[in-house]
XYZ file of C-alpha atoms in Angstrom:
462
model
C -68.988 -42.663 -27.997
C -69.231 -41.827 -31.594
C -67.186 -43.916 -33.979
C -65.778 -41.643 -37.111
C -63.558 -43.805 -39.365
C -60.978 -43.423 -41.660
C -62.733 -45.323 -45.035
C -60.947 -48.333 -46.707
C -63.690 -50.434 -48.002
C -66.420 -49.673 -49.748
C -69.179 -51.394 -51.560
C -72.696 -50.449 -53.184
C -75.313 -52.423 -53.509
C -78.898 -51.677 -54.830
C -81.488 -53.268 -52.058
C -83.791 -55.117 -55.141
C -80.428 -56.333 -56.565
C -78.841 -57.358 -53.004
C -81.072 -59.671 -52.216
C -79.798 -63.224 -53.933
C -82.487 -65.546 -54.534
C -80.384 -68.948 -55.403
C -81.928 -71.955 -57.132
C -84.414 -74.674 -55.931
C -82.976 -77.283 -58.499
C -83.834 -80.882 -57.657
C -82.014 -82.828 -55.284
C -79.631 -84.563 -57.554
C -78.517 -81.153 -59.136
C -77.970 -80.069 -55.415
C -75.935 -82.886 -54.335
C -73.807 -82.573 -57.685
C -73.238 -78.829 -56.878
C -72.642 -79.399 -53.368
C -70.027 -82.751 -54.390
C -68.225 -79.937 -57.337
C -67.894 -77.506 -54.604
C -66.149 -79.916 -51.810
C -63.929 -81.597 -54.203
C -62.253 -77.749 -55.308
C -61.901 -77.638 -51.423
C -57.888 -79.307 -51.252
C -57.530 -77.447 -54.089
C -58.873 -73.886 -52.691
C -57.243 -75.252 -49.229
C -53.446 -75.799 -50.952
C -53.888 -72.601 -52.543
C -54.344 -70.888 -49.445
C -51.397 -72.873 -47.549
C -49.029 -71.240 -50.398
C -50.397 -67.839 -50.192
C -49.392 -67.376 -47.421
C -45.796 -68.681 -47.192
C -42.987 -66.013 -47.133
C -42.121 -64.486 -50.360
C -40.390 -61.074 -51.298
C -42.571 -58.145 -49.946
C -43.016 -54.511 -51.867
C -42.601 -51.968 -49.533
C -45.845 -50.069 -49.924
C -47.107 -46.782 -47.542
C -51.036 -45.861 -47.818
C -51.420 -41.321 -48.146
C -51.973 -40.985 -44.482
C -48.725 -43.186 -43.656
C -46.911 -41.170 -46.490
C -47.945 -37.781 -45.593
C -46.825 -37.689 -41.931
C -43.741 -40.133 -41.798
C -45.419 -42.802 -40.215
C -45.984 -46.595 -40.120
C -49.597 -48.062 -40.887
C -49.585 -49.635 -37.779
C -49.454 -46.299 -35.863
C -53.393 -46.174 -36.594
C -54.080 -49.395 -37.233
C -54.450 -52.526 -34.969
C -54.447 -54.980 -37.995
C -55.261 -53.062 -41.494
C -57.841 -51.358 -41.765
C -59.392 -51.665 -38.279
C -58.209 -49.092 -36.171
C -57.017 -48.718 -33.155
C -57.383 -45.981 -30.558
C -55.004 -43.567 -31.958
C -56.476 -44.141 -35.348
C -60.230 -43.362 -33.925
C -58.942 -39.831 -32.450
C -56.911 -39.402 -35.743
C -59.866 -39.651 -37.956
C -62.404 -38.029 -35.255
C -59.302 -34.678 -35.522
C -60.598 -34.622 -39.374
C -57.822 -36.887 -40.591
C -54.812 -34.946 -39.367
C -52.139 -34.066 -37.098
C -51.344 -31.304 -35.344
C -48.294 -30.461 -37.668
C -50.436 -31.003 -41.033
C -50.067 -27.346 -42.330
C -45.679 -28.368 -41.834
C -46.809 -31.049 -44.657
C -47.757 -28.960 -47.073
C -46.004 -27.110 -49.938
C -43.917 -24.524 -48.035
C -45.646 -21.315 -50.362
C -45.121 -18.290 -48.003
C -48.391 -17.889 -47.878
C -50.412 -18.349 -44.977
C -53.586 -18.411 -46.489
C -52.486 -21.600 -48.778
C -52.497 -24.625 -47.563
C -51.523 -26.848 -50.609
C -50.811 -30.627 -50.232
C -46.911 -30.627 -51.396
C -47.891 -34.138 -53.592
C -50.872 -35.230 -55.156
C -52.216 -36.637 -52.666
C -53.550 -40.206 -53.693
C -53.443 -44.225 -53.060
C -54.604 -47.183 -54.427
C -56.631 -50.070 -52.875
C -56.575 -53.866 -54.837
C -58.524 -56.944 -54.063
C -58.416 -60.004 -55.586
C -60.028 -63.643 -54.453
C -60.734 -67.040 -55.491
C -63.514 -68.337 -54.248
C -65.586 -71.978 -53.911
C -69.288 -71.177 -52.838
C -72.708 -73.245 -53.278
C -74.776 -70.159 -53.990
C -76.773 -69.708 -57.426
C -77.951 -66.875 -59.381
C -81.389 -67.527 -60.339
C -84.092 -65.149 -62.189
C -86.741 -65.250 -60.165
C -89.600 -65.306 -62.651
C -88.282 -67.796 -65.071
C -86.046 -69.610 -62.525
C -83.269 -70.171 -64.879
C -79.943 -70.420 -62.893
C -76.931 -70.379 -63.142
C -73.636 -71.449 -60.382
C -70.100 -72.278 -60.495
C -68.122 -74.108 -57.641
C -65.247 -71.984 -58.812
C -64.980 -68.204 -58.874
C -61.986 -66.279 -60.018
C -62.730 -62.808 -58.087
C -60.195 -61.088 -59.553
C -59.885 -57.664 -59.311
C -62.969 -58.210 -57.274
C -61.772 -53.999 -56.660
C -59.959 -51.658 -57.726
C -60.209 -47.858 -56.144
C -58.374 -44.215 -55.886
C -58.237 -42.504 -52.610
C -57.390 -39.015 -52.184
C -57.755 -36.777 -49.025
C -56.053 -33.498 -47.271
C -56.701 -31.339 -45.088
C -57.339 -27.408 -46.958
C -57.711 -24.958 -43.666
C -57.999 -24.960 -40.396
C -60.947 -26.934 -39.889
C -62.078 -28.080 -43.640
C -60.627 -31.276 -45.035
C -61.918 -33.523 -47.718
C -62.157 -36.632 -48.883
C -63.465 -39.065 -51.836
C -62.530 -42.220 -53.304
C -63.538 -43.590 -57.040
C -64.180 -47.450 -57.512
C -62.820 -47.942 -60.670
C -63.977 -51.316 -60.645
C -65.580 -53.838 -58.134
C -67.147 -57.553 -58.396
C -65.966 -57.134 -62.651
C -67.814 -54.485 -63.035
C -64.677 -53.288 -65.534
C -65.285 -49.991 -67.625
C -67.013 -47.950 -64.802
C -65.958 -45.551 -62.490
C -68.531 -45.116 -59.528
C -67.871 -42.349 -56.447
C -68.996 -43.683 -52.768
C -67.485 -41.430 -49.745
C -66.872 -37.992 -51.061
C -67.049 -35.000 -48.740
C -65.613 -32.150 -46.935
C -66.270 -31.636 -43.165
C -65.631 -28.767 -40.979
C -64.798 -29.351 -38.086
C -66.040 -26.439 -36.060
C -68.784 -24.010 -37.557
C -68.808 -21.082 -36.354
C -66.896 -21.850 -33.124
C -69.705 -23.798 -32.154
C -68.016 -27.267 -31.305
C -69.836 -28.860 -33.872
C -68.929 -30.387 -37.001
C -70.449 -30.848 -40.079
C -70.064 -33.555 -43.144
C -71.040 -32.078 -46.551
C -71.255 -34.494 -49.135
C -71.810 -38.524 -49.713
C -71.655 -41.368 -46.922
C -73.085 -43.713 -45.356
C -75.645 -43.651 -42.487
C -74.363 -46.969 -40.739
C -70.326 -44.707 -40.448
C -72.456 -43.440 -36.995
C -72.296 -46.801 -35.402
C -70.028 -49.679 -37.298
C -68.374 -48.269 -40.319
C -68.473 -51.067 -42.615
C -65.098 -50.227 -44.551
C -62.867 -50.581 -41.388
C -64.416 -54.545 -41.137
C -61.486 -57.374 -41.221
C -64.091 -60.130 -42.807
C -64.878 -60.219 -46.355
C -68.295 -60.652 -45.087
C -70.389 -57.906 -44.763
C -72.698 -56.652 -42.022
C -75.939 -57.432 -44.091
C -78.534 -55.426 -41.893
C -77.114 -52.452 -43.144
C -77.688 -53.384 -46.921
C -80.621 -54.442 -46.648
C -82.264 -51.764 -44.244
C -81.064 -49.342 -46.602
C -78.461 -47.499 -44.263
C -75.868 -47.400 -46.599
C -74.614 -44.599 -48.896
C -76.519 -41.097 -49.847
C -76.432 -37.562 -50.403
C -76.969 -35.188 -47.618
C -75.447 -33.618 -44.135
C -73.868 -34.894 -41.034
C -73.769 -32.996 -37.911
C -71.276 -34.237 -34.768
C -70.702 -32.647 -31.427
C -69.569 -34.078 -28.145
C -71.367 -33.307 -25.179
C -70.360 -34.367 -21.663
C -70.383 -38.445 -22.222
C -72.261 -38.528 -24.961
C -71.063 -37.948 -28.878
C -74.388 -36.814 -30.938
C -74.949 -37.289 -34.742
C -77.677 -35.930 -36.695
C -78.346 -35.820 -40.353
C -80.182 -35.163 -43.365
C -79.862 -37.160 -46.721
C -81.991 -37.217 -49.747
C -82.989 -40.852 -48.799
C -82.675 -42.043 -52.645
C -78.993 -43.509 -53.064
C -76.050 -41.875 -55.033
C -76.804 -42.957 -58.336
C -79.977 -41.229 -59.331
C -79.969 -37.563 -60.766
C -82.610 -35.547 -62.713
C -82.358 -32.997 -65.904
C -83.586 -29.694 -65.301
C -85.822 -29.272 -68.129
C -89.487 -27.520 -66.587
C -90.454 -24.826 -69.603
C -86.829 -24.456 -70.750
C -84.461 -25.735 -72.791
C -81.214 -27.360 -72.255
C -81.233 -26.367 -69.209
C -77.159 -26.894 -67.578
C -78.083 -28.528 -63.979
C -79.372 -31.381 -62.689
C -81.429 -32.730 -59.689
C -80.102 -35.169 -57.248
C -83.199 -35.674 -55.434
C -86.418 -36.800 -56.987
C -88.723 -35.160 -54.660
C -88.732 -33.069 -51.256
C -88.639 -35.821 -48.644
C -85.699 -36.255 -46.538
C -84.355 -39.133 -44.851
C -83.583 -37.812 -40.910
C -81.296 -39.816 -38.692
C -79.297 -39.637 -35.205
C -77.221 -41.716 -33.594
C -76.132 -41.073 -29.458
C -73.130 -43.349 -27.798
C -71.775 -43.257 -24.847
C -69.590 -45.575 -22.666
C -70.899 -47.822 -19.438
C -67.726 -48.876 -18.157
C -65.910 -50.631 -20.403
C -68.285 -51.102 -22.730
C -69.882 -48.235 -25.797
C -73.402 -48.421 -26.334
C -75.619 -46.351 -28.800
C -79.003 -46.037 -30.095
C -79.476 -45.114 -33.788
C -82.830 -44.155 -35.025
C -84.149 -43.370 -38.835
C -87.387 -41.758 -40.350
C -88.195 -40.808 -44.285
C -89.009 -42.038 -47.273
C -88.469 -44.910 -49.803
C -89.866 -46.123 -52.831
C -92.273 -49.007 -52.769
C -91.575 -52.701 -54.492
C -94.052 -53.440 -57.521
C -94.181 -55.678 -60.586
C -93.419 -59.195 -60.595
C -91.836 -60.726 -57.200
C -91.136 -57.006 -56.236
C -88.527 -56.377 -58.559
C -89.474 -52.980 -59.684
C -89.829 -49.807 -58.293
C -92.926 -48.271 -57.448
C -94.028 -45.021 -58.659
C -94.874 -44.518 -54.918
C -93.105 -43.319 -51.881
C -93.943 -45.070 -48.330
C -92.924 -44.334 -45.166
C -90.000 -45.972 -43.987
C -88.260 -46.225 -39.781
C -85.130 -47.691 -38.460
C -84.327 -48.220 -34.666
C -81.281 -49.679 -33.839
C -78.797 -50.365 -30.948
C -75.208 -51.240 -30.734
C -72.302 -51.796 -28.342
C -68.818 -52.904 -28.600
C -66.027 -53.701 -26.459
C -62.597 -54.861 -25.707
C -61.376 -58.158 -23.665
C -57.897 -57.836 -22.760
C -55.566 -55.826 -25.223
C -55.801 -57.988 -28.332
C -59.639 -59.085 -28.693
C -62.435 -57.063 -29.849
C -66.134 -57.729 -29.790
C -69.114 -55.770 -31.079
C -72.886 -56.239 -32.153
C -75.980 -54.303 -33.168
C -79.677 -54.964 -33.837
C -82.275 -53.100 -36.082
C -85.733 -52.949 -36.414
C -87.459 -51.562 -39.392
C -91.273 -50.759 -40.600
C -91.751 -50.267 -43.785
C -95.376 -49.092 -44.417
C -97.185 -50.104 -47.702
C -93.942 -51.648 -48.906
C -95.511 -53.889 -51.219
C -98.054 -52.434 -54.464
C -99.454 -56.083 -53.937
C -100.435 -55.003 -50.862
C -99.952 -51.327 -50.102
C -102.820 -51.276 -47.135
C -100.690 -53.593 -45.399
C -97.408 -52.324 -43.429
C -94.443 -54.753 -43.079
C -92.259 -54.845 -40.185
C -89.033 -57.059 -40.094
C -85.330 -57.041 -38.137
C -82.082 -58.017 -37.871
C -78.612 -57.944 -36.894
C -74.966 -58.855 -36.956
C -72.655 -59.438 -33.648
C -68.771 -60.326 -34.535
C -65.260 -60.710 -32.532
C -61.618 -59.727 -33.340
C -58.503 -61.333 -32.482
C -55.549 -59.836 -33.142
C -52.801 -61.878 -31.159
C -49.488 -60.652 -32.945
C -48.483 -57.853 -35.585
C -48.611 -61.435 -38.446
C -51.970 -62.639 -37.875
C -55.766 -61.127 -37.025
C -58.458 -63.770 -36.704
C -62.558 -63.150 -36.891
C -66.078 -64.387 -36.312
C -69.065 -62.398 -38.096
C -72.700 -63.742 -37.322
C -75.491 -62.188 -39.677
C -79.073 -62.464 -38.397
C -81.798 -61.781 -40.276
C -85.663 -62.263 -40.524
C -87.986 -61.135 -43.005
C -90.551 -61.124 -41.014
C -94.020 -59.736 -42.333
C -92.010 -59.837 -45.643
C -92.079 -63.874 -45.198
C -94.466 -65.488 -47.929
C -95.006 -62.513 -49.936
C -93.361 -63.995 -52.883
C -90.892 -60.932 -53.429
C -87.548 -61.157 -53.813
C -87.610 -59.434 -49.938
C -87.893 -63.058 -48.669
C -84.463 -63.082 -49.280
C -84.266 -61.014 -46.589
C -83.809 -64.122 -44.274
C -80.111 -64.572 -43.426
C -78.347 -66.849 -40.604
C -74.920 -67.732 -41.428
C -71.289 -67.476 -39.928
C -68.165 -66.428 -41.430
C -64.822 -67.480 -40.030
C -62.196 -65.493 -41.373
C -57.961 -65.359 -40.629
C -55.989 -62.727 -42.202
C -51.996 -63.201 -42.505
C -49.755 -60.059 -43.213
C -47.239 -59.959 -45.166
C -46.602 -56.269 -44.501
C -48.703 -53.747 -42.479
C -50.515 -53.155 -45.732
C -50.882 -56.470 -47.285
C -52.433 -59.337 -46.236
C -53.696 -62.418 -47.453
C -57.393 -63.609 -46.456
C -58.657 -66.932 -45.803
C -62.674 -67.128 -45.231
C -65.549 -69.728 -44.529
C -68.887 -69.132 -44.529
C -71.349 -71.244 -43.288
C -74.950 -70.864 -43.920
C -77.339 -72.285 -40.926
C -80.744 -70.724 -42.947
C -83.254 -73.561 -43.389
C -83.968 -74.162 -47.429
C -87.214 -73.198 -48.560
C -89.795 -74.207 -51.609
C -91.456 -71.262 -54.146
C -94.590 -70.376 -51.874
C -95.810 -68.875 -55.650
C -95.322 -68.434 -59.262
C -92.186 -67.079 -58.613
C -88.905 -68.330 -57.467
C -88.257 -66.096 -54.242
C -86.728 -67.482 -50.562
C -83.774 -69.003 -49.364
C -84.128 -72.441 -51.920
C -80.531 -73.453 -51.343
C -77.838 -73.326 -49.367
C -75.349 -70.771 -49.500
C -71.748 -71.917 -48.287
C -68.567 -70.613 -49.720
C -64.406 -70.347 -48.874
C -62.822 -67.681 -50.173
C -59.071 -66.732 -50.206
C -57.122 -63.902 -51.967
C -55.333 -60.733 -51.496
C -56.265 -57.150 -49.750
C -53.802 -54.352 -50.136
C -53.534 -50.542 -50.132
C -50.636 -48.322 -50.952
């Protein structure tokens, strides 16, 4: 069955810059770290024990909520994951059958204009305790702190309405994320029809991400994310999204430029200042489909990938190439319910990535990975959650890249407590099982510490 979401959070990441690489230090500067970041522990603890006491609530309605009179909770399970109502809301192209009765009363039938601006805000803020380091990996200078003040770890706008009968859009701008303050980046923004030309079949115009087919990543209740999808490049780009159900099965298929969001091109050729720009840097396409279905109680799908990427050069693969190699994804999924309050789901990928490496480019590489994760959501005051990320670099393993970093195995524990429908406070462990490694090179690539953290803060939208 094809999962379409209604986006809450999103995040960008950049796969050379994903990948941490944290210090090797020597053993006494890793047991000082690790005693610095277990004695903030009562501290991070008591904080946590306070946040979530009662105290006076805002009362605060997200656009959807706002627009059609109703409670968060009639789409959502536990904010933001949704619940079955909320999957058929978002899979109607984020309306209800009396939308057109929501907008400004014009007397014109052929105008269909919201009767508000139609926007909301999402806010997250954390504190966090972690062991991880940031470390350059060609000088290997480092730097940590037990103690993190993540806050606004984001801050975004969120607008969407529905214009016709079938067309509705949507976009939201990050107006800052992880203190990235002074710039405004756009993730999700596009318009879908939902029928072209009486066909059945629907069509996404726009920006999104690849990995919305199978486990949208903004709809998540850990802070965690599902790292597979970073790393294997699945994330956001430009293109087109086809849908259609047939029978049992719900079909996607789609078309992006394969090279991010980020990157555009002047039009210059023989001219001069010319007015447009490129957004692709050359004619290959990424292609990719995803087919679910259900088998019983439980969905399954297969996703699959093909196109093109740029290659890793320069020292520990931190560069670009100036060449494009081949790149494939194949991935399954399923997901499924126990009882009326617990949720499970899980998915694996496999990727080749042909001449990856200008070290290497004869050579093709050929690693996988995955995530599997379970929701608990016992009352309307509490939602509880287990994320395990899997990940092994595979022929990327001694290359002495950054890609080492690849390797992941770690398990994030997270409780949520809600004050109201749309605010909650989080409360997070992660614990990171990944063996430690020593530089295999000149460089300072692999998984050379360990990478524990607790986290606790505030999520809200309104």
């Amino acid at each position: 069955m094809k999962r379409i979401h209604l986006p809450c959070f999103p995040a960008r990441h950049d796969l050379h810059a994903m990948v941490h690489v944290p210090s090797p230090g020597s053993g006494a500067e890793r047991a000082r770290a690790t005693r610095s970041l277990w004695r903030a522990v009562p501290w991070l603890l008591l904080g946590a024990w306070l946040a979530i006491l009662p105290t006076q609530n805002a009362s605060a309605m997200p656009e959807f909520a706002r627009r059609y009179s109703l409670s968060c909770v009639a789409c959502h399970s536990a904010f933001p994951r949704l619940n079955k109502f909320g999957e058929i809301f978002a899979k109607n192209n984020m309306r209800l059958p009396n939308w057109m009765e929501t907008s400004a009363q014009l007397n014109d039938d052929r105008l269909a204009l919201p009767d508000h601006v139609p926007l909301a805000i999402r806010a997250q803020a954390y504190l966090q305790g972690r062991q991880g380091q940031a470390i350059d990996p060609i000088s290997g200078a480092r730097q940590s702190a037990a103690t993190d003040f993540q806050s606004p770890y984001l801050l975004k706008l969120l607008s969407s309405a529905p214009l016709s009968k079938n067309i509705t859009y949507y976009f939201y701008a990050i107006m800052g994320e992880k203190g990235g303050n002074g710039e405004v980046l756009v993730e999700d923004a596009w318009f879908r029809h939902a029928d072209i030309f009486g066909s059945g079949i629907g069509m996404m115009l726009g920006q999104f991400s690849l990995s919305d087919s199978m486990f949208p990543r903004e709809i998540r209740l850990p802070f965690q994310d599902y790292m597979v999808y970073r790393m294997a490049g699945v994330t956001y780009d430009r293109g087109v999204l086809f849908d259609r159900d047939i029978g049992r099965f719900g079909i996607d298929l789609g078309f992006t430029n394969g090279n991010g969001i980020t990157d555009n091109f002047k039009i210059n050729g023989t001219g001069y200042s010319r007015p447009d720009r490129m957004f692709d840097s050359d004619s290959s396409k990424t292609t990719f489909a995803h087919i679910g279905t259900d088998i019983g109680p439980v969905a399954v799908g297969v996703f699959g990938a093909a196109g093109k990427q740029r290659g890793a050069a320069g020292p520990a693969g931190m560069d670009k190439s100036q060449r494009n190699t081949d790149k494939r994804v194949v991935g399954l999924d399923a997901s499924g319910d126990i009882g009326a309050n617990t949720h499970w789901y899980t998915q694996y990928l496999w990727n080749d990535w042909d001449g990856f490496l200008d070290a290497d480019p004869t050579r093709n590489y050929r690693w996988s990975g995955g995530f599997a994760g379970v929701d608990w959501i016992p009352d309307d005051r509490w939602a509880f959650s287990a994320l395990y990320n899997r990940a092994s670099a595979g022929d990327l393993a001694h290359t002495n890249t950054i890609f080492e970093g690849i390797d992941i195995n770690s398990l994030s524990l997270t409780a949520s407590y809600y004050f109201m429908r749309n605010v909650k406070g989080i409360i997070e462990l992660n614990v990171d099982f990944q063996n430690r490694t020593r530089p295999t090179g000149p460089y300072f690539t692999g998984h050379l510490s360990s990478e524990n953290y607790i986290l606790f803060g505030f999520d809200t939208a309104f």
